[in-house]
Tab-separated table of C-alpha atoms in Angstrom:
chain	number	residue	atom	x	y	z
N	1	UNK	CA	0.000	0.000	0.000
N	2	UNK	CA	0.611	3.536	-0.751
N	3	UNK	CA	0.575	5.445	3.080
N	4	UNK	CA	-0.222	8.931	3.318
N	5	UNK	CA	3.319	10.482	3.310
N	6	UNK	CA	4.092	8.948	-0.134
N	7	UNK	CA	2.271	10.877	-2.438
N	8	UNK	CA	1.877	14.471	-2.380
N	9	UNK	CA	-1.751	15.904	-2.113
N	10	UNK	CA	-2.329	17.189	-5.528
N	11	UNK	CA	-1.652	13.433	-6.574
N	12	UNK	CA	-3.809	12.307	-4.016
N	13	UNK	CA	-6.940	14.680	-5.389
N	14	UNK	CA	-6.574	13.308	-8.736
N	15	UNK	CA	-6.128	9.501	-7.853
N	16	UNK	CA	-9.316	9.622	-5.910
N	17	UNK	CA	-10.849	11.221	-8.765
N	18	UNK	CA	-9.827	8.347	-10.951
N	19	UNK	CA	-10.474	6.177	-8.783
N	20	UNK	CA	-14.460	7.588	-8.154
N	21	UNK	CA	-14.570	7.469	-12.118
N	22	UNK	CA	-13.622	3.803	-12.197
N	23	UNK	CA	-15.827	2.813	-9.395
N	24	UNK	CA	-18.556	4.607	-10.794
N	25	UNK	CA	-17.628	2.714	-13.915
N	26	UNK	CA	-18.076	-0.794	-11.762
N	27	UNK	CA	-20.797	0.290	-10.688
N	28	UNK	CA	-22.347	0.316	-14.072
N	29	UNK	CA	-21.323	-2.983	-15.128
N	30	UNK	CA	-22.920	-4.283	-11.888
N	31	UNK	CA	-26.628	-2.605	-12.738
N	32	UNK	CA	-26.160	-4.595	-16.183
N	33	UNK	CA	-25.166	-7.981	-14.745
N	34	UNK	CA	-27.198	-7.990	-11.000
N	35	UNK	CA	-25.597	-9.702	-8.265
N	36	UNK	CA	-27.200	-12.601	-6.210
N	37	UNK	CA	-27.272	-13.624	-2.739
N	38	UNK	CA	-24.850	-16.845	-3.523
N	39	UNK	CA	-22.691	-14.565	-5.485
N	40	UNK	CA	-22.934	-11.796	-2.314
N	41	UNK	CA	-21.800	-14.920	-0.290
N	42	UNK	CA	-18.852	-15.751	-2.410
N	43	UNK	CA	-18.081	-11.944	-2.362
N	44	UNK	CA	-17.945	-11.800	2.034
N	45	UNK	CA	-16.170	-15.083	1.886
N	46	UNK	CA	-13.256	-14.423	-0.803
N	47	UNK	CA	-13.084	-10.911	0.682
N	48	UNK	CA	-12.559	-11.754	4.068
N	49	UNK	CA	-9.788	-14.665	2.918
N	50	UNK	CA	-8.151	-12.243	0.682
N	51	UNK	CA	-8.210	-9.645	3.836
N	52	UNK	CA	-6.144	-11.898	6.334
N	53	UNK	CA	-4.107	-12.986	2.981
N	54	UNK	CA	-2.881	-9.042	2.566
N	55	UNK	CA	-1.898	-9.044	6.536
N	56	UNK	CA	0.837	-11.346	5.883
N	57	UNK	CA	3.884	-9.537	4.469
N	58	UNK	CA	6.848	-10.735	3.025
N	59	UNK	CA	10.398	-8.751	3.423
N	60	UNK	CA	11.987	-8.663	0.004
N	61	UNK	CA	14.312	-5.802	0.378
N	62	UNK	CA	15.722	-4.022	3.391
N	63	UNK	CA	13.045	-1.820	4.748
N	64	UNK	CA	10.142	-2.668	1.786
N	65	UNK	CA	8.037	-5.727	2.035
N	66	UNK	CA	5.352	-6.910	-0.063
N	67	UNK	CA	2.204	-8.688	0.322
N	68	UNK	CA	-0.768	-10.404	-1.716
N	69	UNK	CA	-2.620	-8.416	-3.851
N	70	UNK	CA	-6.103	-9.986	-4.201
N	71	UNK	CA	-7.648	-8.087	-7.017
N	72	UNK	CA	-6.874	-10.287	-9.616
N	73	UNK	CA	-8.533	-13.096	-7.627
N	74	UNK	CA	-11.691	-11.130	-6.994
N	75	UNK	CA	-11.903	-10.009	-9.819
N	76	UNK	CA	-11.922	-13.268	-11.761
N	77	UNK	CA	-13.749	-14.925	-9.681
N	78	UNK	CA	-16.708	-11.816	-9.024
N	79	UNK	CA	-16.575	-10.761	-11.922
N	80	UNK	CA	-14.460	-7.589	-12.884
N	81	UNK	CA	-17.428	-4.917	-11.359
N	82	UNK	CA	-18.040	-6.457	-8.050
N	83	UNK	CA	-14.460	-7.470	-7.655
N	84	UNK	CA	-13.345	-3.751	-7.570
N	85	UNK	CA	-15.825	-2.657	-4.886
N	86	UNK	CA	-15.073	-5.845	-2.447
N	87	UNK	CA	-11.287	-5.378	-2.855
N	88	UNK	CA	-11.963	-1.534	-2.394
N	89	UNK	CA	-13.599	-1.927	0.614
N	90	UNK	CA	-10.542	-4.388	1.762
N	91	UNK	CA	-8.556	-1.088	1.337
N	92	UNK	CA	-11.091	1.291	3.221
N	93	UNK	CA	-11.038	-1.115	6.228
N	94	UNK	CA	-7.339	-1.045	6.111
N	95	UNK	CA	-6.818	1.992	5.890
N	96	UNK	CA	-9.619	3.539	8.461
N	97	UNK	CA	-9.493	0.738	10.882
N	98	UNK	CA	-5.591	-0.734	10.532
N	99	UNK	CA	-3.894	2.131	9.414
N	100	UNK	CA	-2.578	-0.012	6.906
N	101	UNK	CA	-2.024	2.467	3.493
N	102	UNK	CA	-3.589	5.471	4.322
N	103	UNK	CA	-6.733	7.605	3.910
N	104	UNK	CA	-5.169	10.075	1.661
N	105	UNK	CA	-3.722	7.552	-0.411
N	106	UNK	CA	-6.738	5.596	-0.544
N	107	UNK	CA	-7.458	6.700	-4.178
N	108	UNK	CA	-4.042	5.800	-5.485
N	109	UNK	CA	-4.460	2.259	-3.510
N	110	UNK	CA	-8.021	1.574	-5.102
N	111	UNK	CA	-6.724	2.400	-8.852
N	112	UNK	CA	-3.594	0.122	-7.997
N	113	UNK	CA	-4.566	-2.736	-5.777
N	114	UNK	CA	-8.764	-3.048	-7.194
N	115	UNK	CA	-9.697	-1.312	-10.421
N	116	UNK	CA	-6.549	-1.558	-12.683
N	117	UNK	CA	-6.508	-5.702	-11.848
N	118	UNK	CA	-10.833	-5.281	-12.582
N	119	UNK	CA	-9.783	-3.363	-15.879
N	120	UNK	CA	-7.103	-6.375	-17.085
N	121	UNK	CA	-9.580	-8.968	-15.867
N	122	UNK	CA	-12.258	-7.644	-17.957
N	123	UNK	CA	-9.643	-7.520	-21.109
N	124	UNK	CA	-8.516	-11.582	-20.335
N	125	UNK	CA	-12.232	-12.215	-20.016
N	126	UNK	CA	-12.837	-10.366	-23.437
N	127	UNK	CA	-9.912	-12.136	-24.949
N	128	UNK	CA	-11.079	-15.403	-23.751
N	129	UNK	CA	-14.632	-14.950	-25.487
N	130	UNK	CA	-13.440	-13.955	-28.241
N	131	UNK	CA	-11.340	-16.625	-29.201
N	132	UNK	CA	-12.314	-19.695	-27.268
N	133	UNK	CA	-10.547	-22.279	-24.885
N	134	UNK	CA	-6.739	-21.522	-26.437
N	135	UNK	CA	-6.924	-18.088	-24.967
N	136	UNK	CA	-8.038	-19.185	-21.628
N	137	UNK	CA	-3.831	-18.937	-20.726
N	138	UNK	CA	-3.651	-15.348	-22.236
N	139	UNK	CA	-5.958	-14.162	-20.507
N	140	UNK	CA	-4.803	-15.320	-16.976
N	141	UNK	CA	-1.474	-13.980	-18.105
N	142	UNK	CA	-2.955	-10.627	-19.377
N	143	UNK	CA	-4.885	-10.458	-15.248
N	144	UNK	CA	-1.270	-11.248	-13.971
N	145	UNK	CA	0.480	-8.399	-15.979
N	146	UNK	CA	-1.653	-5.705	-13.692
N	147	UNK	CA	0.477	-6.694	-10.651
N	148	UNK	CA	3.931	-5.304	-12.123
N	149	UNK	CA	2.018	-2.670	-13.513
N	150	UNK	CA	0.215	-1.393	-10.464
N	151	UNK	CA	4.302	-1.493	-9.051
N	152	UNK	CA	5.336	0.279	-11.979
N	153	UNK	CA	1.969	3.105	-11.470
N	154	UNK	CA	3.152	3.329	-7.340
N	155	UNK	CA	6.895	4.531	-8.691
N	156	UNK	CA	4.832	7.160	-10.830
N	157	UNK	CA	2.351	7.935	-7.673
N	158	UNK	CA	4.829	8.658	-5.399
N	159	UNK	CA	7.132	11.568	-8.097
N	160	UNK	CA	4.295	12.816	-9.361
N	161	UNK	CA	4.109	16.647	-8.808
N	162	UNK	CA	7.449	16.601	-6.496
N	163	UNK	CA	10.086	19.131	-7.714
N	164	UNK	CA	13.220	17.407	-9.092
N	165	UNK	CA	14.735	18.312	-5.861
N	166	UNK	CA	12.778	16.417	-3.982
N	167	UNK	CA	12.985	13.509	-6.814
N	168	UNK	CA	16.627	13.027	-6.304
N	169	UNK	CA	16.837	9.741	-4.232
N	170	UNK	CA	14.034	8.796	-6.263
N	171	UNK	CA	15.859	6.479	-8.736
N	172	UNK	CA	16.902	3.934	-5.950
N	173	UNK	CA	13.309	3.943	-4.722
N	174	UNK	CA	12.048	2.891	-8.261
């Protein structure tokens, strides 16, 4: 997770405005495709595994650790709409109730950790249609790429709108 000292706040404002946009955008696909009580049970149960899943991190260098990212899974398995607003809400508990990210980062986290692994779901899912049981790899490949990616967009986060002054340790950090 992004916390709140590791973006500035004019990159906070427009992450949670990207991240309202997408959300509203999952919301949409949800009104098309309604949601059922067994499927609202999968949802709590997935959410809650993938929950305790994120609170076990794993050191890979000194002083950064990382941790499952469960969007992918929630995603395939929800469906891409009601996978982004489950993990989503992952992130608002951890973030109001553990402290774990940040509340002014929260819009940065969502985009990251719950709508960019919705968005590459929905792709893989597309592909998969579209060209039958050969693709079905692709397409869990194509969900996998949005992990490195939502690395890659948390390198961006974090210079974006710093002076080059403040940027210059910035290199070893990405």
């Amino acid at each position: 997770h992004l916390g709140n000292g590791a973006i500035t706040p004019e990159c906070a404002a427009v992450t949670l405005g990207a991240a309202a946009i997408g959300l509203g955008a999952a919301t949409w696909s949800l009104r098309r495709e309604p949601v059922s009580r067994q499927k609202l049970a999968l949802a709590a149960g997935l959410g809650a595994m993938v929950f305790a899943a994120q609170a076990v991190n794993m050191p890979i260098l000194p002083g950064a650790s990382a941790h499952l990212v469960g969007g992918v899974l929630l995603a395939w398995a929800l469906g891409p709409g009601l996978g982004a607003w489950v993990m989503t809400l992952i992130l608002v508990v951890q973030a109001v109730a553990m402290g774990d990210g940040g509340v002014m980062a929260l819009g940065a986290n969502v985009l990251n950790m719950a709508l960019l692994p919705a968005g590459f779901v929905a792709l893989g899912k597309r592909a998969k249609i579209a060209e039958g049981r050969w693709s079905q790899m692709w397409a869990g490949v194509l969900a996998a790429c949005s992990v490195p990616l939502a690395a890659l967009l948390i390198v961006g986060q974090t210079a974006l709108f710093r002076s080059s002054g403040e940027l210059a340790g910035w290199s070893d950090f990405a």
